[in-house]
mmCIF file of C-alpha atoms in Angstrom:
data_model
loop_
_atom_site.group_PDB
_atom_site.id
_atom_site.type_symbol
_atom_site.label_atom_id
_atom_site.label_comp_id
_atom_site.label_asym_id
_atom_site.label_seq_id
_atom_site.Cartn_x
_atom_site.Cartn_y
_atom_site.Cartn_z
ATOM 1 C CA MET A 1 194.875 -38.318 207.389
ATOM 2 C CA PHE A 2 195.186 -39.090 203.681
ATOM 3 C CA SER A 3 191.661 -40.509 203.734
ATOM 4 C CA SER A 4 190.194 -37.327 205.197
ATOM 5 C CA VAL A 5 192.114 -35.151 202.731
ATOM 6 C CA TRP A 6 190.929 -37.245 199.778
ATOM 7 C CA LYS A 7 187.338 -37.147 201.043
ATOM 8 C CA SER A 8 187.505 -33.366 201.158
ATOM 9 C CA VAL A 9 189.016 -33.159 197.676
ATOM 10 C CA ALA A 10 186.501 -35.654 196.263
ATOM 11 C CA SER A 11 183.606 -33.756 197.751
ATOM 12 C CA GLY A 12 184.797 -30.520 196.224
ATOM 13 C CA ILE A 13 185.345 -32.069 192.810
ATOM 14 C CA GLU A 14 181.917 -33.717 192.880
ATOM 15 C CA THR A 15 180.237 -30.414 193.680
ATOM 16 C CA GLN A 16 182.014 -28.603 190.857
ATOM 17 C CA LEU A 17 181.496 -31.379 188.309
ATOM 18 C CA THR A 18 177.760 -31.508 188.925
ATOM 19 C CA SER A 19 177.616 -27.723 188.842
ATOM 20 C CA TYR A 20 179.352 -27.589 185.448
ATOM 21 C CA TYR A 21 177.117 -30.373 184.170
ATOM 22 C CA PHE A 22 173.944 -28.452 184.865
ATOM 23 C CA ARG A 23 175.436 -25.297 183.393
ATOM 24 C CA GLY A 24 175.745 -27.109 180.090
ATOM 25 C CA SER A 25 179.063 -28.978 180.228
ATOM 26 C CA SER A 26 178.079 -32.636 179.971
ATOM 27 C CA LYS A 27 181.507 -33.732 178.709
ATOM 28 C CA LEU A 28 184.744 -33.223 180.546
ATOM 29 C CA ALA A 29 188.249 -33.957 179.265
ATOM 30 C CA VAL A 30 190.633 -34.380 182.170
ATOM 31 C CA ASN A 31 194.145 -35.708 181.900
ATOM 32 C CA GLY A 32 195.682 -34.683 185.170
ATOM 33 C CA VAL A 33 195.736 -30.997 184.241
ATOM 34 C CA ALA A 34 193.762 -27.996 185.375
ATOM 35 C CA VAL A 35 190.739 -27.241 183.202
ATOM 36 C CA ILE A 36 189.703 -23.641 182.666
ATOM 37 C CA LEU A 37 186.204 -22.598 181.651
ATOM 38 C CA SER A 38 185.457 -19.085 180.497
ATOM 39 C CA GLY A 39 182.138 -17.365 181.103
ATOM 40 C CA ALA A 40 180.481 -14.228 179.846
ATOM 41 C CA GLY A 41 181.574 -10.846 181.151
ATOM 42 C CA ALA A 42 184.948 -9.259 181.794
ATOM 43 C CA GLY A 43 187.093 -11.252 184.161
ATOM 44 C CA SER A 44 184.621 -14.116 184.376
ATOM 45 C CA LEU A 45 186.771 -17.186 184.845
ATOM 46 C CA LYS A 46 185.941 -20.434 186.574
ATOM 47 C CA ARG A 47 188.669 -22.868 187.559
ATOM 48 C CA PHE A 48 188.628 -26.296 189.073
ATOM 49 C CA LEU A 49 191.056 -29.104 189.679
ATOM 50 C CA GLY A 50 191.315 -31.686 186.903
ATOM 51 C CA VAL A 51 192.072 -35.230 188.111
ATOM 52 C CA GLN A 52 192.840 -38.400 186.159
ATOM 53 C CA PHE A 53 189.573 -40.360 186.300
ATOM 54 C CA CYS A 54 190.444 -43.145 183.818
ATOM 55 C CA GLY A 55 187.102 -43.588 182.093
ATOM 56 C CA VAL A 56 184.725 -42.600 184.896
ATOM 57 C CA ASN A 57 181.133 -42.519 183.650
ATOM 58 C CA PHE A 58 180.182 -38.880 184.241
ATOM 59 C CA GLN A 59 176.466 -39.595 184.274
ATOM 60 C CA LYS A 60 176.960 -42.181 187.020
ATOM 61 C CA LEU A 61 179.254 -39.842 188.924
ATOM 62 C CA ARG A 62 176.614 -37.134 188.841
ATOM 63 C CA THR A 63 173.939 -39.546 190.018
ATOM 64 C CA VAL A 64 175.629 -41.420 192.833
ATOM 65 C CA GLY A 65 178.735 -39.360 193.551
ATOM 66 C CA PHE A 66 182.070 -40.767 194.673
ATOM 67 C CA ARG A 67 180.526 -42.416 197.707
ATOM 68 C CA GLY A 68 177.142 -43.634 196.466
ATOM 69 C CA MET A 69 173.738 -42.108 197.260
ATOM 70 C CA HIS A 70 173.741 -40.047 200.420
ATOM 71 C CA SER A 71 170.498 -41.656 201.615
ATOM 72 C CA THR A 72 168.252 -44.596 200.888
ATOM 73 C CA VAL A 73 165.187 -44.290 198.682
ATOM 74 C CA GLU A 74 162.181 -44.361 200.981
ATOM 75 C CA ASP A 75 158.404 -44.524 200.633
ATOM 76 C CA VAL A 76 156.262 -42.492 203.006
ATOM 77 C CA LYS A 77 152.615 -43.532 203.169
ATOM 78 C CA LEU A 78 150.363 -40.665 204.216
ATOM 79 C CA ASN A 79 146.608 -40.614 204.660
ATOM 80 C CA GLY A 80 145.406 -40.262 201.096
ATOM 81 C CA PHE A 81 148.663 -40.091 199.138
ATOM 82 C CA ASP A 82 152.223 -41.359 198.947
ATOM 83 C CA VAL A 83 155.584 -39.597 198.841
ATOM 84 C CA LYS A 84 158.690 -41.304 197.491
ATOM 85 C CA ILE A 85 161.912 -39.743 198.773
ATOM 86 C CA LEU A 86 164.618 -39.708 196.099
ATOM 87 C CA PRO A 87 168.131 -38.642 197.161
ATOM 88 C CA ALA A 88 170.192 -36.598 194.708
ATOM 89 C CA LEU A 89 173.631 -34.982 194.499
ATOM 90 C CA GLN A 90 175.427 -34.697 197.844
ATOM 91 C CA ASP A 91 172.503 -33.891 200.142
ATOM 92 C CA ASN A 92 169.471 -32.900 198.031
ATOM 93 C CA TYR A 93 166.086 -34.550 198.091
ATOM 94 C CA MET A 94 163.651 -34.900 195.202
ATOM 95 C CA TYR A 95 160.126 -36.092 195.895
ATOM 96 C CA LEU A 96 157.546 -38.009 193.880
ATOM 97 C CA ILE A 97 154.031 -37.161 195.058
ATOM 98 C CA VAL A 98 151.621 -39.938 194.092
ATOM 99 C CA ASP A 99 147.838 -40.056 194.076
ATOM 100 C CA PRO A 100 147.235 -43.792 194.684
ATOM 101 C CA LYS A 101 143.729 -43.646 193.210
ATOM 102 C CA THR A 102 144.741 -42.362 189.777
ATOM 103 C CA ARG A 103 148.476 -43.268 189.861
ATOM 104 C CA GLU A 104 149.132 -39.719 188.695
ATOM 105 C CA ALA A 105 152.350 -38.204 190.024
ATOM 106 C CA ALA A 106 154.254 -34.956 190.317
ATOM 107 C CA VAL A 107 157.947 -34.525 191.047
ATOM 108 C CA VAL A 108 159.469 -31.834 193.244
ATOM 109 C CA ASP A 109 162.849 -30.368 192.187
ATOM 110 C CA PRO A 110 163.934 -33.141 189.758
ATOM 111 C CA VAL A 111 167.659 -32.359 189.653
ATOM 112 C CA ASP A 112 168.391 -35.979 188.615
ATOM 113 C CA PRO A 113 165.969 -36.553 185.715
ATOM 114 C CA GLU A 114 167.235 -40.034 184.878
ATOM 115 C CA LEU A 115 166.450 -41.319 188.369
ATOM 116 C CA VAL A 116 163.022 -39.687 188.225
ATOM 117 C CA ILE A 117 162.155 -41.320 184.897
ATOM 118 C CA LYS A 118 163.485 -44.700 186.033
ATOM 119 C CA THR A 119 161.395 -44.569 189.221
ATOM 120 C CA VAL A 120 158.253 -43.453 187.384
ATOM 121 C CA GLN A 121 158.612 -46.387 185.004
ATOM 122 C CA GLN A 122 159.325 -48.894 187.771
ATOM 123 C CA GLU A 123 156.287 -47.747 189.748
ATOM 124 C CA SER A 124 154.009 -47.558 186.664
ATOM 125 C CA LEU A 125 153.136 -43.945 187.392
ATOM 126 C CA THR A 126 151.791 -41.235 185.119
ATOM 127 C CA LEU A 127 154.062 -38.235 185.616
ATOM 128 C CA LYS A 128 152.352 -35.005 184.626
ATOM 129 C CA LYS A 129 153.753 -32.190 186.723
ATOM 130 C CA VAL A 130 157.035 -30.714 187.931
ATOM 131 C CA LEU A 131 156.941 -28.595 191.086
ATOM 132 C CA THR A 132 160.002 -26.336 191.320
ATOM 133 C CA THR A 133 160.624 -24.615 194.641
ATOM 134 C CA HIS A 134 163.253 -22.149 193.380
ATOM 135 C CA HIS A 135 165.717 -21.460 190.591
ATOM 136 C CA HIS A 136 168.997 -22.630 192.157
ATOM 137 C CA TRP A 137 170.716 -25.206 189.942
ATOM 138 C CA ASP A 138 170.595 -28.006 192.536
ATOM 139 C CA HIS A 139 166.781 -27.764 192.497
ATOM 140 C CA ALA A 140 165.811 -26.553 189.013
ATOM 141 C CA GLY A 141 168.902 -27.711 187.108
ATOM 142 C CA GLY A 142 167.276 -30.901 185.842
ATOM 143 C CA ASN A 143 164.040 -29.384 184.560
ATOM 144 C CA GLU A 144 165.031 -28.840 180.960
ATOM 145 C CA LYS A 145 166.643 -32.255 180.624
ATOM 146 C CA LEU A 146 163.634 -33.975 182.185
ATOM 147 C CA VAL A 147 161.292 -32.259 179.727
ATOM 148 C CA LYS A 148 163.585 -33.286 176.873
ATOM 149 C CA LEU A 149 163.942 -36.923 177.964
ATOM 150 C CA PHE A 150 160.362 -37.531 179.056
ATOM 151 C CA THR A 151 157.997 -38.852 176.401
ATOM 152 C CA GLY A 152 154.848 -37.070 177.600
ATOM 153 C CA LYS A 153 153.943 -33.431 178.156
ATOM 154 C CA LEU A 154 154.951 -31.989 181.512
ATOM 155 C CA ASP A 155 153.495 -28.966 183.274
ATOM 156 C CA VAL A 156 156.405 -27.224 184.995
ATOM 157 C CA TYR A 157 155.417 -24.993 187.916
ATOM 158 C CA GLY A 158 157.477 -22.342 189.657
ATOM 159 C CA GLY A 159 157.462 -18.789 190.912
ATOM 160 C CA ASP A 160 160.558 -17.367 189.236
ATOM 161 C CA ASP A 161 161.340 -16.564 185.599
ATOM 162 C CA ARG A 162 164.860 -17.920 186.159
ATOM 163 C CA ILE A 163 163.474 -21.483 186.405
ATOM 164 C CA GLY A 164 164.275 -23.566 183.330
ATOM 165 C CA ALA A 165 161.427 -25.087 181.280
ATOM 166 C CA MET A 166 158.783 -23.383 183.445
ATOM 167 C CA ASN A 167 155.448 -23.076 181.644
ATOM 168 C CA HIS A 168 153.170 -22.366 184.626
ATOM 169 C CA LYS A 169 154.231 -19.415 186.774
ATOM 170 C CA VAL A 170 152.491 -19.447 190.168
ATOM 171 C CA CYS A 171 152.104 -17.093 193.096
ATOM 172 C CA GLN A 172 150.525 -17.036 196.565
ATOM 173 C CA ASP A 173 147.347 -19.150 196.874
ATOM 174 C CA ASP A 174 147.373 -20.434 193.309
ATOM 175 C CA THR A 175 145.979 -23.968 193.178
ATOM 176 C CA PHE A 176 146.119 -27.002 190.921
ATOM 177 C CA ASN A 177 145.703 -30.772 191.195
ATOM 178 C CA ILE A 178 147.782 -33.934 191.138
ATOM 179 C CA GLY A 179 145.165 -36.502 190.235
ATOM 180 C CA GLU A 180 142.556 -35.964 192.960
ATOM 181 C CA LEU A 181 145.004 -34.239 195.312
ATOM 182 C CA ASN A 182 144.898 -30.504 195.915
ATOM 183 C CA VAL A 183 147.996 -28.305 195.764
ATOM 184 C CA ARG A 184 148.156 -24.754 197.128
ATOM 185 C CA CYS A 185 151.146 -22.532 196.441
ATOM 186 C CA LEU A 186 152.724 -20.534 199.251
ATOM 187 C CA SER A 187 154.962 -17.646 198.232
ATOM 188 C CA THR A 188 157.952 -17.657 200.591
ATOM 189 C CA PRO A 189 160.539 -15.196 199.266
ATOM 190 C CA CYS A 190 163.829 -14.727 201.111
ATOM 191 C CA HIS A 191 166.227 -17.529 200.213
ATOM 192 C CA THR A 192 165.346 -16.511 196.657
ATOM 193 C CA SER A 193 162.854 -13.853 195.619
ATOM 194 C CA GLY A 194 160.656 -16.348 193.752
ATOM 195 C CA HIS A 195 160.648 -19.252 196.219
ATOM 196 C CA ILE A 196 157.436 -21.306 196.374
ATOM 197 C CA CYS A 197 156.390 -23.948 198.904
ATOM 198 C CA TYR A 198 153.720 -26.462 197.839
ATOM 199 C CA HIS A 199 151.034 -27.571 200.300
ATOM 200 C CA VAL A 200 149.422 -30.861 199.256
ATOM 201 C CA THR A 201 146.178 -32.187 200.714
ATOM 202 C CA THR A 202 143.543 -34.758 199.847
ATOM 203 C CA ALA A 203 140.370 -33.787 197.999
ATOM 204 C CA ASN A 204 138.345 -33.400 201.199
ATOM 205 C CA GLY A 205 141.237 -31.857 203.116
ATOM 206 C CA SER A 206 140.661 -34.112 206.126
ATOM 207 C CA ALA A 207 144.011 -35.938 206.077
ATOM 208 C CA GLU A 208 147.352 -34.780 207.466
ATOM 209 C CA GLY A 209 148.719 -33.178 204.312
ATOM 210 C CA ALA A 210 152.299 -32.340 203.417
ATOM 211 C CA VAL A 211 154.291 -29.259 202.520
ATOM 212 C CA PHE A 212 157.348 -29.261 200.257
ATOM 213 C CA THR A 213 159.514 -26.434 201.473
ATOM 214 C CA GLY A 214 162.643 -26.464 199.305
ATOM 215 C CA ASP A 215 165.233 -24.221 200.933
ATOM 216 C CA THR A 216 162.837 -22.094 202.994
ATOM 217 C CA LEU A 217 162.176 -24.436 205.930
ATOM 218 C CA PHE A 218 164.563 -27.230 206.858
ATOM 219 C CA GLN A 219 164.237 -29.632 209.736
ATOM 220 C CA GLY A 220 165.589 -27.549 212.605
ATOM 221 C CA GLY A 221 166.589 -24.630 210.385
ATOM 222 C CA CYS A 222 165.915 -22.383 207.419
ATOM 223 C CA GLY A 223 167.654 -21.276 204.231
ATOM 224 C CA ARG A 224 170.122 -18.432 203.947
ATOM 225 C CA PHE A 225 168.690 -14.994 203.171
ATOM 226 C CA PHE A 226 170.295 -14.697 199.737
ATOM 227 C CA GLU A 227 167.612 -12.488 198.202
ATOM 228 C CA GLY A 228 165.482 -11.427 201.136
ATOM 229 C CA THR A 229 165.167 -10.031 204.612
ATOM 230 C CA PRO A 230 164.423 -11.221 208.150
ATOM 231 C CA GLU A 231 160.929 -9.772 207.731
ATOM 232 C CA GLU A 232 160.295 -12.019 204.737
ATOM 233 C CA MET A 233 161.597 -15.140 206.453
ATOM 234 C CA TYR A 234 159.489 -14.348 209.523
ATOM 235 C CA GLU A 235 156.444 -14.053 207.266
ATOM 236 C CA ALA A 236 157.302 -17.348 205.564
ATOM 237 C CA LEU A 237 158.005 -19.391 208.686
ATOM 238 C CA CYS A 238 156.022 -17.804 211.475
ATOM 239 C CA THR A 239 152.964 -16.646 209.563
ATOM 240 C CA LYS A 240 152.383 -18.778 206.463
ATOM 241 C CA LEU A 241 153.946 -22.151 207.297
ATOM 242 C CA SER A 242 153.107 -21.971 211.005
ATOM 243 C CA ALA A 243 149.456 -21.534 210.051
ATOM 244 C CA LEU A 244 149.338 -25.005 208.474
ATOM 245 C CA PRO A 245 147.932 -27.801 210.657
ATOM 246 C CA ASP A 246 150.501 -29.096 213.145
ATOM 247 C CA VAL A 247 150.215 -32.626 211.682
ATOM 248 C CA THR A 248 151.354 -31.402 208.240
ATOM 249 C CA LYS A 249 154.416 -33.359 207.115
ATOM 250 C CA VAL A 250 157.430 -31.231 206.134
ATOM 251 C CA PHE A 251 159.554 -32.420 203.208
ATOM 252 C CA CYS A 252 162.530 -30.098 202.814
ATOM 253 C CA GLY A 253 165.145 -29.791 200.095
ATOM 254 C CA HIS A 254 168.286 -31.045 201.847
ATOM 255 C CA GLU A 255 169.569 -33.512 204.427
ATOM 256 C CA TYR A 256 170.762 -30.846 206.875
ATOM 257 C CA THR A 257 169.132 -32.136 210.056
ATOM 258 C CA LEU A 258 172.169 -32.896 212.201
ATOM 259 C CA GLN A 259 173.875 -29.611 211.359
ATOM 260 C CA ASN A 260 170.706 -27.634 212.007
ATOM 261 C CA MET A 261 169.838 -29.408 215.227
ATOM 262 C CA SER A 262 173.355 -28.786 216.507
ATOM 263 C CA PHE A 263 172.697 -25.065 216.143
ATOM 264 C CA ALA A 264 169.246 -25.470 217.724
ATOM 265 C CA ARG A 265 170.924 -27.091 220.750
ATOM 266 C CA HIS A 266 173.370 -24.171 220.863
ATOM 267 C CA VAL A 267 170.422 -21.756 221.010
ATOM 268 C CA GLU A 268 168.424 -23.786 223.559
ATOM 269 C CA PRO A 269 170.954 -26.036 225.342
ATOM 270 C CA ASP A 270 168.457 -27.217 227.977
ATOM 271 C CA SER A 271 165.915 -28.568 225.480
ATOM 272 C CA LYS A 272 165.418 -32.317 225.875
ATOM 273 C CA ILE A 273 163.270 -32.332 222.726
ATOM 274 C CA ILE A 274 166.223 -31.100 220.683
ATOM 275 C CA GLN A 275 168.676 -33.525 222.261
ATOM 276 C CA ASP A 276 166.332 -36.461 221.677
ATOM 277 C CA ARG A 277 165.929 -35.485 218.031
ATOM 278 C CA ILE A 278 169.691 -35.312 217.582
ATOM 279 C CA GLU A 279 170.113 -38.834 218.943
ATOM 280 C CA TRP A 280 167.306 -40.090 216.707
ATOM 281 C CA ALA A 281 168.840 -38.386 213.653
ATOM 282 C CA LYS A 282 172.262 -39.890 214.396
ATOM 283 C CA LEU A 283 170.755 -43.371 214.307
ATOM 284 C CA ARG A 284 168.950 -42.631 211.051
ATOM 285 C CA ARG A 285 172.053 -41.246 209.369
ATOM 286 C CA ALA A 286 174.225 -44.125 210.572
ATOM 287 C CA SER A 287 172.214 -46.362 208.237
ATOM 288 C CA LYS A 288 171.819 -43.662 205.550
ATOM 289 C CA ASP A 289 168.103 -43.328 206.224
ATOM 290 C CA PRO A 290 166.516 -39.941 205.519
ATOM 291 C CA THR A 291 165.565 -37.794 208.511
ATOM 292 C CA VAL A 292 162.657 -36.269 206.572
ATOM 293 C CA PRO A 293 159.825 -35.714 207.090
ATOM 294 C CA SER A 294 159.174 -33.829 210.295
ATOM 295 C CA THR A 295 155.887 -32.035 211.017
ATOM 296 C CA ILE A 296 154.954 -28.380 211.367
ATOM 297 C CA GLY A 297 154.075 -29.044 215.010
ATOM 298 C CA GLU A 298 157.493 -30.577 215.662
ATOM 299 C CA GLU A 299 159.304 -27.697 214.004
ATOM 300 C CA LYS A 300 157.542 -25.317 216.388
ATOM 301 C CA THR A 301 159.084 -27.216 219.304
ATOM 302 C CA TRP A 302 162.724 -27.303 218.149
ATOM 303 C CA ASN A 303 163.395 -25.029 215.184
ATOM 304 C CA PRO A 304 164.903 -21.763 216.514
ATOM 305 C CA PHE A 305 163.802 -19.836 213.430
ATOM 306 C CA MET A 306 160.179 -20.781 214.121
ATOM 307 C CA ARG A 307 160.627 -20.021 217.831
ATOM 308 C CA VAL A 308 161.744 -16.379 217.603
ATOM 309 C CA ASN A 309 158.771 -15.381 219.768
ATOM 310 C CA GLU A 310 159.929 -17.676 222.580
ATOM 311 C CA THR A 311 161.680 -16.157 225.603
ATOM 312 C CA THR A 312 164.463 -18.755 225.580
ATOM 313 C CA VAL A 313 165.368 -17.982 221.985
ATOM 314 C CA GLN A 314 165.146 -14.229 222.477
ATOM 315 C CA LYS A 315 167.381 -14.554 225.534
ATOM 316 C CA HIS A 316 169.994 -16.254 223.384
ATOM 317 C CA ALA A 317 169.767 -13.307 220.994
ATOM 318 C CA GLY A 318 170.821 -10.937 223.752
ATOM 319 C CA GLY A 319 167.393 -10.341 225.220
ATOM 320 C CA GLU A 320 165.987 -8.928 221.989
ATOM 321 C CA THR A 321 162.171 -8.985 222.189
ATOM 322 C CA ASN A 322 161.460 -8.113 218.568
ATOM 323 C CA PRO A 323 161.027 -11.485 216.799
ATOM 324 C CA ILE A 324 162.087 -10.108 213.410
ATOM 325 C CA VAL A 325 165.313 -8.684 214.831
ATOM 326 C CA THR A 326 165.826 -12.013 216.602
ATOM 327 C CA MET A 327 165.345 -13.790 213.258
ATOM 328 C CA GLY A 328 168.067 -11.687 211.655
ATOM 329 C CA MET A 329 170.468 -12.200 214.557
ATOM 330 C CA LEU A 330 169.968 -15.966 214.519
ATOM 331 C CA ARG A 331 170.556 -16.191 210.774
ATOM 332 C CA LYS A 332 173.735 -14.141 211.007
ATOM 333 C CA GLU A 333 175.005 -16.345 213.823
ATOM 334 C CA LYS A 334 174.045 -19.541 211.987
ATOM 335 C CA ASP A 335 175.885 -18.388 208.847
ATOM 336 C CA ASN A 336 179.144 -18.563 210.809
ATOM 337 C CA PHE A 337 178.289 -21.416 213.172
ATOM 338 C CA LYS A 338 180.614 -24.394 213.419
ATOM 339 C CA ALA A 339 179.013 -27.535 214.826
#
């Protein structure tokens, strides 16, 4: 019982420490007392529990947490380019996209800049670009530090003025290159109003390709509608992302697969595809292996938020035949779902 209580406390402290770090508090004095931080605005007060850490290295704590990295670093070899999966914080993923011909690279959501720089150096890569999916601190919070620490010039892409260090604002169908790879920007507002997904393909476009979806599309789920509507999420998932080739690899922003697939099973309890994926994901997570990537085609078979036009999903939503209304009902239910 004590172990479970401590794990819960440790998890909460880790979240708050990393949050304060990226909001500008890189040093923390804790001597077994509560620490109070004041923010701007009347009544703005943030509190967290101070615990005796006896010389804990804060940088290391931020990087590996109390329990080490949540997943292993993994290389995914695609047809025409490579993706290195870099775990960060409690359940985030950063990604290095590498053109093997030129060794040029771009990083997606580099919330842990030290790990990014270390990996770039170890792999002898030329890092030139930062692809930011949205402004939330656990995705964009490392941008400014990466730009400061990195020796070369970095082009920082994003779709929201709230993104730190951004010097290239992009919108729907904007394009650029990573070496000889093509990148097309997909505007997917809803989780945040300026969310961008990045679709990467080879120069001739003949290979499978990959899409980096941040907090819009997860394996088996989607992001909360913090700044958008069911209509916008329907457009993002069922129009824009669904239109990509089914073989397109999906690299999302968090390791949420088991939680999401549990909800998918709740929506479609008779789906063998969903049950098989859950068993596969359990095996992967038992050894701390990432469950990403999936594919667009796979998401269409098990992700309830991409299946709002399916009779089985609409039946779960009370027989609602309007897919956008179904989308909203599913999100509301998922927000309060306990696996």
